[in-house]
Amino acid sequence: MTGDLRLLPVAVGAWGVALVCVFVPGAAAWVAGGCLAAAGIIGAALAIRRRAVATIGGLVIVVLATAAAVAFTVFAQSAGRDAVHAWGGRAVEAVGEVSSSASVGRDGRLWMDVQLSGIGAPGAVAPAAGPVRIGIEEGEGFVLGAQVRVTGESAETDAGERAALVVFVTAGTVERSAPGVFGFAADLRRSFVERATRLPEPGAGLLPGLAVGDTTAVPAAVDADMRTSGLSHLTAVSGANCAIVVAAVFAIAALSGGTRALRVVLAALALAAFVVLVTPEPSVIRAATMAAAGMLSILVGRPSAGAGILALCVGALLVADPWLASTPGFALSAVASGALILLAPALANGIARWLPGPLALAIAVPLAAQLACAPVIALFAEQQSLVSVVANLLAEPAAPVATVIGLVACLAAPLPPVADLLTACAWLPSAWIATVAHVTSGLPGAQVLLPAGLGSAALVALVSVAIAIVCCRGRPRLRDVTRPDVVTVWSRRPGPSMSGGVLTIVRCVAAGVLIVVASIGASRVLVDGPLAPLVTPHGWAIAACDVGQGDAILVRSQDAIALIDTGPDPGALDACLRSLSIDRIDLLVLTHFDADHVGGAAVLEGRVDTVLHGPPADDADARVLDGLARAGAALRAVGAGDRGTLGGASWRVLWPRKDSVAFPPGNDASVVTEFAGGGVPRALLLGDLSAAPQRALLRDTPLTRYDVVKIAHHGSADQEPALYEGLHPSAALITVGAGNDYGHPRRETLELLSGLGAHVYRTDRDGRTLLGIEDHALRVWTDVAPP
């Protein structure tokens, strides 16, 4: 395998250059020219060098040539992308061809990629070329290959993003349906989704995702469970799905007596058909390429060549599409594939010291993927699943069954009785996977939340390396077996290794790291679980949960609980509720329907008695309410003047005005609530009101001093000073995410509050913040001690 690793610099070099060029497109031409010049100089020098040096030099030339090709691709597309990007922040009309499947975003819109052929102001479209991402309320006919025309508000994308522009569609039409085989594939998928969703949950909405990668029907609660349990990769068309299809065809051909070459050819044809069925978007092509790499290694009779072939595939994909380098999906796919090739054998060999060989291999495969992917996940997401290996061990046996039978059921759509029978058969393993996700995601300590970034990635990488050192044994390799009656096995080979003493020290250090991490983790699980009532102050009445850039405020009176907004992430909200030993919500207030205020609602389904909400703006808002209602919650639209009780406390709604058209649904129509009495400090929660509705609120309602005020819109600069002067809060709560892109809270707002003598508590610095009344005085507890 050492020889195969010589190709690793090709992939690493291409990846590094791609990242530089997509984030700094202006450097692409210089990078391409520099790499070509360096390659020419080295090539000339090799003519007079020894063969050993020439071998190394040849590899360097390949690396430089690949890097130059990547940079040239960025340079060639930069002009078109810049022209599209210049339309950011304006109302636009765009024409193009859908180039990806649709997925449901947290805002309820259907999101998909479109390759533009024209863009401009409404009614004045001019030719243009570049990728954009569109979000549309209803996307009937918006399938891969369809020619569409959309109008909406555009937003600029950050450097490195695949799309040059994002368009929030207000109106859209399909000008030409998906042609030929793509239209037929879309009809098959649509029929399969309709057939699957007629079956009961859990499992019905998940089945299309498992079989053909269509996640539009996956319930929000199931999606949250899948992410928490580390099973979300099963609903994306990943290398695993492609491998299942390839393995199934390969096995059938083998049982029929086909030669190895015939098996590979048939598997390749099946893989190509599968790609067309699930839409040949970039992520699917990437996954298929990774699966094809494995087939190629089998065709050449060298399974151990997978590492080299994988490196070449990564380089080729980056030359074709350099923007893949900055996408988490590509990184996770490549890293996971590499881990299965390079790390899984060593893990299986080491775990076999304690467990039978087949079980050791079954554990090693998901463990290798988890160890390799965890640092990458920490770069982009706050969630780290701690139950992923267990969940995958339980769910993985059912995944191939659901995929294969579901895929056949999709293809059998022209024969409804057969399709119905096969779909029902595929539902059972799908329901099992959904149940596994639900049970494992609900375990204490199922996930840990870390701020996304390099620091968290480094910490997670340290833990992953420590686990690998402790579990691995020897230097494993694949023994290439060419006899058809012999099964490929894992074996160890002798070779130079670290001296016994140094190796023992390294393993002891790794074990020490794991003991420390495990101790901290176990303590956290206990503190957030069984010991939560003991370590949480008994006197709290208001809690500001740390859910990132979003709102989630709890109010408690005589064991009755109100929750104002849910934050953006179900996992973060659930962690806060568990830390406070809260299982049920008596009163849920949804101030408005932005994702940072309702994104975590899925975790509350079946746990809420009454929902107070402001005016919904569209079908996506209504879907949030429908999900809660179907799970047993009573819905109540509220406006200024509505009031009620929570335990011994009273609440009343101060905003929005009922039936007002001055402030449309959204931030300015946020439900503003007041809580007082029953042991609750007098508190006012301002939602996301901007300065204009704050002035209207001040005119409409006599306001006096409040003990606690939740500052509007995460401390943005758009505030009305006169309102806060009238409120004169003792404590000002700002719910805000660390390092957010909006610059919240703004300096002007902090200075305003400081000038009023308010004590400011921010969830990005103070963490979860609890407030209560002790001895007739306001008491505050924070997770992070003040400096």
PDB file of N, CA, C and O in Angstrom, residues 118-165:
ATOM      1  N   GLY A 118     -29.362  33.126 -18.270  1.00  0.00           N
ATOM      2  CA  GLY A 118     -29.611  34.557 -18.328  1.00  0.00           C
ATOM      3  C   GLY A 118     -30.057  35.095 -16.990  1.00  0.00           C
ATOM      4  O   GLY A 118     -30.665  34.378 -16.192  1.00  0.00           O
ATOM      5  N   ILE A 119     -29.745  36.384 -16.726  1.00  0.00           N
ATOM      6  CA  ILE A 119     -30.162  37.034 -15.494  1.00  0.00           C
ATOM      7  C   ILE A 119     -30.221  38.533 -15.734  1.00  0.00           C
ATOM      8  O   ILE A 119     -29.518  39.069 -16.608  1.00  0.00           O
ATOM      9  N   GLY A 120     -31.085  39.212 -14.983  1.00  0.00           N
ATOM     10  CA  GLY A 120     -31.185  40.655 -15.105  1.00  0.00           C
ATOM     11  C   GLY A 120     -32.310  41.175 -14.246  1.00  0.00           C
ATOM     12  O   GLY A 120     -32.918  40.438 -13.465  1.00  0.00           O
ATOM     13  N   ALA A 121     -32.599  42.449 -14.368  1.00  0.00           N
ATOM     14  CA  ALA A 121     -33.746  43.022 -13.672  1.00  0.00           C
ATOM     15  C   ALA A 121     -35.018  42.407 -14.250  1.00  0.00           C
ATOM     16  O   ALA A 121     -35.036  41.963 -15.399  1.00  0.00           O
ATOM     17  N   PRO A 122     -36.094  42.340 -13.450  1.00  0.00           N
ATOM     18  CA  PRO A 122     -37.338  41.747 -13.961  1.00  0.00           C
ATOM     19  C   PRO A 122     -37.747  42.368 -15.293  1.00  0.00           C
ATOM     20  O   PRO A 122     -37.859  43.587 -15.428  1.00  0.00           O
ATOM     21  N   GLY A 123     -37.930  41.515 -16.320  1.00  0.00           N
ATOM     22  CA  GLY A 123     -38.304  41.969 -17.651  1.00  0.00           C
ATOM     23  C   GLY A 123     -37.147  42.363 -18.528  1.00  0.00           C
ATOM     24  O   GLY A 123     -37.347  42.751 -19.685  1.00  0.00           O
ATOM     25  N   ALA A 124     -35.916  42.254 -18.011  1.00  0.00           N
ATOM     26  CA  ALA A 124     -34.739  42.659 -18.796  1.00  0.00           C
ATOM     27  C   ALA A 124     -33.612  41.648 -18.600  1.00  0.00           C
ATOM     28  O   ALA A 124     -32.521  41.991 -18.144  1.00  0.00           O
ATOM     29  N   VAL A 125     -33.890  40.410 -18.959  1.00  0.00           N
ATOM     30  CA  VAL A 125     -32.900  39.348 -18.775  1.00  0.00           C
ATOM     31  C   VAL A 125     -31.850  39.418 -19.874  1.00  0.00           C
ATOM     32  O   VAL A 125     -32.179  39.544 -21.062  1.00  0.00           O
ATOM     33  N   ALA A 126     -30.581  39.335 -19.467  1.00  0.00           N
ATOM     34  CA  ALA A 126     -29.461  39.324 -20.405  1.00  0.00           C
ATOM     35  C   ALA A 126     -28.712  38.003 -20.274  1.00  0.00           C
ATOM     36  O   ALA A 126     -28.729  37.386 -19.213  1.00  0.00           O
ATOM     37  N   PRO A 127     -28.039  37.543 -21.340  1.00  0.00           N
ATOM     38  CA  PRO A 127     -27.307  36.273 -21.269  1.00  0.00           C
ATOM     39  C   PRO A 127     -26.279  36.290 -20.142  1.00  0.00           C
ATOM     40  O   PRO A 127     -25.602  37.288 -19.903  1.00  0.00           O
ATOM     41  N   ALA A 128     -26.170  35.179 -19.459  1.00  0.00           N
ATOM     42  CA  ALA A 128     -25.206  35.034 -18.361  1.00  0.00           C
ATOM     43  C   ALA A 128     -24.993  33.549 -18.117  1.00  0.00           C
ATOM     44  O   ALA A 128     -25.826  32.712 -18.476  1.00  0.00           O
ATOM     45  N   ALA A 129     -23.870  33.219 -17.510  1.00  0.00           N
ATOM     46  CA  ALA A 129     -23.568  31.821 -17.187  1.00  0.00           C
ATOM     47  C   ALA A 129     -22.971  31.762 -15.799  1.00  0.00           C
ATOM     48  O   ALA A 129     -22.079  32.535 -15.458  1.00  0.00           O
ATOM     49  N   GLY A 130     -23.499  30.854 -14.986  1.00  0.00           N
ATOM     50  CA  GLY A 130     -22.990  30.696 -13.630  1.00  0.00           C
ATOM     51  C   GLY A 130     -23.981  29.928 -12.783  1.00  0.00           C
ATOM     52  O   GLY A 130     -25.176  29.887 -13.094  1.00  0.00           O
ATOM     53  N   PRO A 131     -23.519  29.324 -11.709  1.00  0.00           N
ATOM     54  CA  PRO A 131     -24.418  28.561 -10.841  1.00  0.00           C
ATOM     55  C   PRO A 131     -25.079  29.453  -9.801  1.00  0.00           C
ATOM     56  O   PRO A 131     -24.425  30.309  -9.191  1.00  0.00           O
ATOM     57  N   VAL A 132     -26.387  29.283  -9.584  1.00  0.00           N
ATOM     58  CA  VAL A 132     -27.097  29.974  -8.508  1.00  0.00           C
ATOM     59  C   VAL A 132     -27.889  28.939  -7.731  1.00  0.00           C
ATOM     60  O   VAL A 132     -28.154  27.834  -8.216  1.00  0.00           O
ATOM     61  N   ARG A 133     -28.260  29.291  -6.526  1.00  0.00           N
ATOM     62  CA  ARG A 133     -29.103  28.423  -5.693  1.00  0.00           C
ATOM     63  C   ARG A 133     -30.403  29.151  -5.453  1.00  0.00           C
ATOM     64  O   ARG A 133     -30.403  30.325  -5.043  1.00  0.00           O
ATOM     65  N   ILE A 134     -31.525  28.489  -5.720  1.00  0.00           N
ATOM     66  CA  ILE A 134     -32.821  29.134  -5.589  1.00  0.00           C
ATOM     67  C   ILE A 134     -33.636  28.426  -4.515  1.00  0.00           C
ATOM     68  O   ILE A 134     -33.535  27.221  -4.314  1.00  0.00           O
ATOM     69  N   GLY A 135     -34.439  29.217  -3.807  1.00  0.00           N
ATOM     70  CA  GLY A 135     -35.369  28.681  -2.817  1.00  0.00           C
ATOM     71  C   GLY A 135     -36.776  29.077  -3.209  1.00  0.00           C
ATOM     72  O   GLY A 135     -37.057  30.260  -3.408  1.00  0.00           O
ATOM     73  N   ILE A 136     -37.666  28.096  -3.334  1.00  0.00           N
ATOM     74  CA  ILE A 136     -39.006  28.336  -3.834  1.00  0.00           C
ATOM     75  C   ILE A 136     -40.018  27.662  -2.927  1.00  0.00           C
ATOM     76  O   ILE A 136     -39.750  26.590  -2.368  1.00  0.00           O
ATOM     77  N   GLU A 137     -41.173  28.286  -2.764  1.00  0.00           N
ATOM     78  CA  GLU A 137     -42.205  27.743  -1.883  1.00  0.00           C
ATOM     79  C   GLU A 137     -42.781  26.444  -2.432  1.00  0.00           C
ATOM     80  O   GLU A 137     -42.881  25.445  -1.740  1.00  0.00           O
ATOM     81  N   GLU A 138     -43.191  26.451  -3.687  1.00  0.00           N
ATOM     82  CA  GLU A 138     -43.758  25.265  -4.322  1.00  0.00           C
ATOM     83  C   GLU A 138     -42.966  25.001  -5.584  1.00  0.00           C
ATOM     84  O   GLU A 138     -42.881  25.859  -6.458  1.00  0.00           O
ATOM     85  N   GLY A 139     -42.386  23.807  -5.694  1.00  0.00           N
ATOM     86  CA  GLY A 139     -41.498  23.517  -6.808  1.00  0.00           C
ATOM     87  C   GLY A 139     -42.005  22.441  -7.736  1.00  0.00           C
ATOM     88  O   GLY A 139     -41.219  21.608  -8.189  1.00  0.00           O
ATOM     89  N   GLU A 140     -43.286  22.428  -8.053  1.00  0.00           N
ATOM     90  CA  GLU A 140     -43.840  21.430  -8.956  1.00  0.00           C
ATOM     91  C   GLU A 140     -43.165  21.564 -10.327  1.00  0.00           C
ATOM     92  O   GLU A 140     -43.204  22.624 -10.958  1.00  0.00           O
ATOM     93  N   GLY A 141     -42.546  20.475 -10.782  1.00  0.00           N
ATOM     94  CA  GLY A 141     -41.883  20.487 -12.081  1.00  0.00           C
ATOM     95  C   GLY A 141     -40.451  20.972 -12.040  1.00  0.00           C
ATOM     96  O   GLY A 141     -39.742  20.898 -13.049  1.00  0.00           O
ATOM     97  N   PHE A 142     -39.998  21.474 -10.882  1.00  0.00           N
ATOM     98  CA  PHE A 142     -38.616  21.943 -10.753  1.00  0.00           C
ATOM     99  C   PHE A 142     -37.718  20.743 -10.460  1.00  0.00           C
ATOM    100  O   PHE A 142     -37.320  20.491  -9.324  1.00  0.00           O
ATOM    101  N   VAL A 143     -37.407  19.978 -11.503  1.00  0.00           N
ATOM    102  CA  VAL A 143     -36.588  18.781 -11.374  1.00  0.00           C
ATOM    103  C   VAL A 143     -35.383  18.903 -12.284  1.00  0.00           C
ATOM    104  O   VAL A 143     -35.326  19.773 -13.168  1.00  0.00           O
ATOM    105  N   LEU A 144     -34.414  18.041 -12.075  1.00  0.00           N
ATOM    106  CA  LEU A 144     -33.174  18.094 -12.840  1.00  0.00           C
ATOM    107  C   LEU A 144     -33.452  18.116 -14.339  1.00  0.00           C
ATOM    108  O   LEU A 144     -34.202  17.293 -14.855  1.00  0.00           O
ATOM    109  N   GLY A 145     -32.836  19.068 -15.023  1.00  0.00           N
ATOM    110  CA  GLY A 145     -32.974  19.164 -16.474  1.00  0.00           C
ATOM    111  C   GLY A 145     -34.067  20.098 -16.927  1.00  0.00           C
ATOM    112  O   GLY A 145     -34.121  20.459 -18.113  1.00  0.00           O
ATOM    113  N   ALA A 146     -34.967  20.515 -16.031  1.00  0.00           N
ATOM    114  CA  ALA A 146     -36.061  21.417 -16.406  1.00  0.00           C
ATOM    115  C   ALA A 146     -35.519  22.828 -16.633  1.00  0.00           C
ATOM    116  O   ALA A 146     -34.649  23.302 -15.895  1.00  0.00           O
ATOM    117  N   GLN A 147     -36.038  23.504 -17.661  1.00  0.00           N
ATOM    118  CA  GLN A 147     -35.702  24.902 -17.917  1.00  0.00           C
ATOM    119  C   GLN A 147     -36.697  25.766 -17.158  1.00  0.00           C
ATOM    120  O   GLN A 147     -37.911  25.636 -17.352  1.00  0.00           O
ATOM    121  N   VAL A 148     -36.205  26.634 -16.277  1.00  0.00           N
ATOM    122  CA  VAL A 148     -37.096  27.404 -15.403  1.00  0.00           C
ATOM    123  C   VAL A 148     -36.803  28.892 -15.515  1.00  0.00           C
ATOM    124  O   VAL A 148     -35.703  29.307 -15.888  1.00  0.00           O
ATOM    125  N   ARG A 149     -37.809  29.674 -15.166  1.00  0.00           N
ATOM    126  CA  ARG A 149     -37.679  31.133 -15.090  1.00  0.00           C
ATOM    127  C   ARG A 149     -38.214  31.566 -13.731  1.00  0.00           C
ATOM    128  O   ARG A 149     -39.356  31.229 -13.375  1.00  0.00           O
ATOM    129  N   VAL A 150     -37.411  32.293 -12.953  1.00  0.00           N
ATOM    130  CA  VAL A 150     -37.808  32.679 -11.604  1.00  0.00           C
ATOM    131  C   VAL A 150     -37.574  34.166 -11.396  1.00  0.00           C
ATOM    132  O   VAL A 150     -36.698  34.779 -12.034  1.00  0.00           O
ATOM    133  N   THR A 151     -38.360  34.732 -10.503  1.00  0.00           N
ATOM    134  CA  THR A 151     -38.206  36.122 -10.091  1.00  0.00           C
ATOM    135  C   THR A 151     -38.159  36.164  -8.579  1.00  0.00           C
ATOM    136  O   THR A 151     -38.907  35.442  -7.904  1.00  0.00           O
ATOM    137  N   GLY A 152     -37.275  36.974  -8.025  1.00  0.00           N
ATOM    138  CA  GLY A 152     -37.184  37.061  -6.577  1.00  0.00           C
ATOM    139  C   GLY A 152     -36.075  37.991  -6.124  1.00  0.00           C
ATOM    140  O   GLY A 152     -35.444  38.686  -6.930  1.00  0.00           O
ATOM    141  N   GLU A 153     -35.860  37.990  -4.808  1.00  0.00           N
ATOM    142  CA  GLU A 153     -34.809  38.798  -4.204  1.00  0.00           C
ATOM    143  C   GLU A 153     -33.521  37.981  -4.140  1.00  0.00           C
ATOM    144  O   GLU A 153     -33.535  36.825  -3.705  1.00  0.00           O
ATOM    145  N   SER A 154     -32.434  38.573  -4.556  1.00  0.00           N
ATOM    146  CA  SER A 154     -31.156  37.866  -4.561  1.00  0.00           C
ATOM    147  C   SER A 154     -30.308  38.274  -3.366  1.00  0.00           C
ATOM    148  O   SER A 154     -30.502  39.347  -2.779  1.00  0.00           O
ATOM    149  N   ALA A 155     -29.383  37.413  -3.025  1.00  0.00           N
ATOM    150  CA  ALA A 155     -28.446  37.697  -1.933  1.00  0.00           C
ATOM    151  C   ALA A 155     -27.066  37.225  -2.348  1.00  0.00           C
ATOM    152  O   ALA A 155     -26.925  36.181  -3.010  1.00  0.00           O
ATOM    153  N   GLU A 156     -26.063  37.968  -1.985  1.00  0.00           N
ATOM    154  CA  GLU A 156     -24.696  37.595  -2.319  1.00  0.00           C
ATOM    155  C   GLU A 156     -24.272  36.366  -1.525  1.00  0.00           C
ATOM    156  O   GLU A 156     -24.750  36.125  -0.413  1.00  0.00           O
ATOM    157  N   THR A 157     -23.367  35.611  -2.093  1.00  0.00           N
ATOM    158  CA  THR A 157     -22.780  34.471  -1.391  1.00  0.00           C
ATOM    159  C   THR A 157     -21.371  34.827  -0.952  1.00  0.00           C
ATOM    160  O   THR A 157     -20.739  35.736  -1.494  1.00  0.00           O
ATOM    161  N   ASP A 158     -20.893  34.104   0.040  1.00  0.00           N
ATOM    162  CA  ASP A 158     -19.542  34.339   0.523  1.00  0.00           C
ATOM    163  C   ASP A 158     -18.528  33.693  -0.411  1.00  0.00           C
ATOM    164  O   ASP A 158     -18.846  32.770  -1.177  1.00  0.00           O
ATOM    165  N   ALA A 159     -17.298  34.162  -0.343  1.00  0.00           N
ATOM    166  CA  ALA A 159     -16.226  33.576  -1.133  1.00  0.00           C
ATOM    167  C   ALA A 159     -16.088  32.089  -0.817  1.00  0.00           C
ATOM    168  O   ALA A 159     -16.197  31.677   0.330  1.00  0.00           O
ATOM    169  N   GLY A 160     -15.887  31.307  -1.847  1.00  0.00           N
ATOM    170  CA  GLY A 160     -15.720  29.870  -1.667  1.00  0.00           C
ATOM    171  C   GLY A 160     -16.990  29.072  -1.836  1.00  0.00           C
ATOM    172  O   GLY A 160     -16.933  27.848  -1.964  1.00  0.00           O
ATOM    173  N   GLU A 161     -18.140  29.745  -1.821  1.00  0.00           N
ATOM    174  CA  GLU A 161     -19.390  29.006  -1.975  1.00  0.00           C
ATOM    175  C   GLU A 161     -19.577  28.584  -3.426  1.00  0.00           C
ATOM    176  O   GLU A 161     -19.178  29.273  -4.366  1.00  0.00           O
ATOM    177  N   ARG A 162     -20.230  27.433  -3.578  1.00  0.00           N
ATOM    178  CA  ARG A 162     -20.416  26.872  -4.916  1.00  0.00           C
ATOM    179  C   ARG A 162     -21.305  27.765  -5.772  1.00  0.00           C
ATOM    180  O   ARG A 162     -21.050  27.972  -6.959  1.00  0.00           O
ATOM    181  N   ALA A 163     -22.394  28.280  -5.204  1.00  0.00           N
ATOM    182  CA  ALA A 163     -23.306  29.148  -5.937  1.00  0.00           C
ATOM    183  C   ALA A 163     -22.764  30.569  -5.962  1.00  0.00           C
ATOM    184  O   ALA A 163     -22.250  31.071  -4.964  1.00  0.00           O
ATOM    185  N   ALA A 164     -22.893  31.225  -7.111  1.00  0.00           N
ATOM    186  CA  ALA A 164     -22.459  32.611  -7.211  1.00  0.00           C
ATOM    187  C   ALA A 164     -23.499  33.564  -6.657  1.00  0.00           C
ATOM    188  O   ALA A 164     -23.199  34.730  -6.386  1.00  0.00           O
ATOM    189  N   LEU A 165     -24.737  33.077  -6.463  1.00  0.00           N
ATOM    190  CA  LEU A 165     -25.825  33.929  -6.012  1.00  0.00           C
ATOM    191  C   LEU A 165     -26.906  33.042  -5.403  1.00  0.00           C
ATOM    192  O   LEU A 165     -27.048  31.869  -5.778  1.00  0.00           O
TER     193      LEU A 165
END
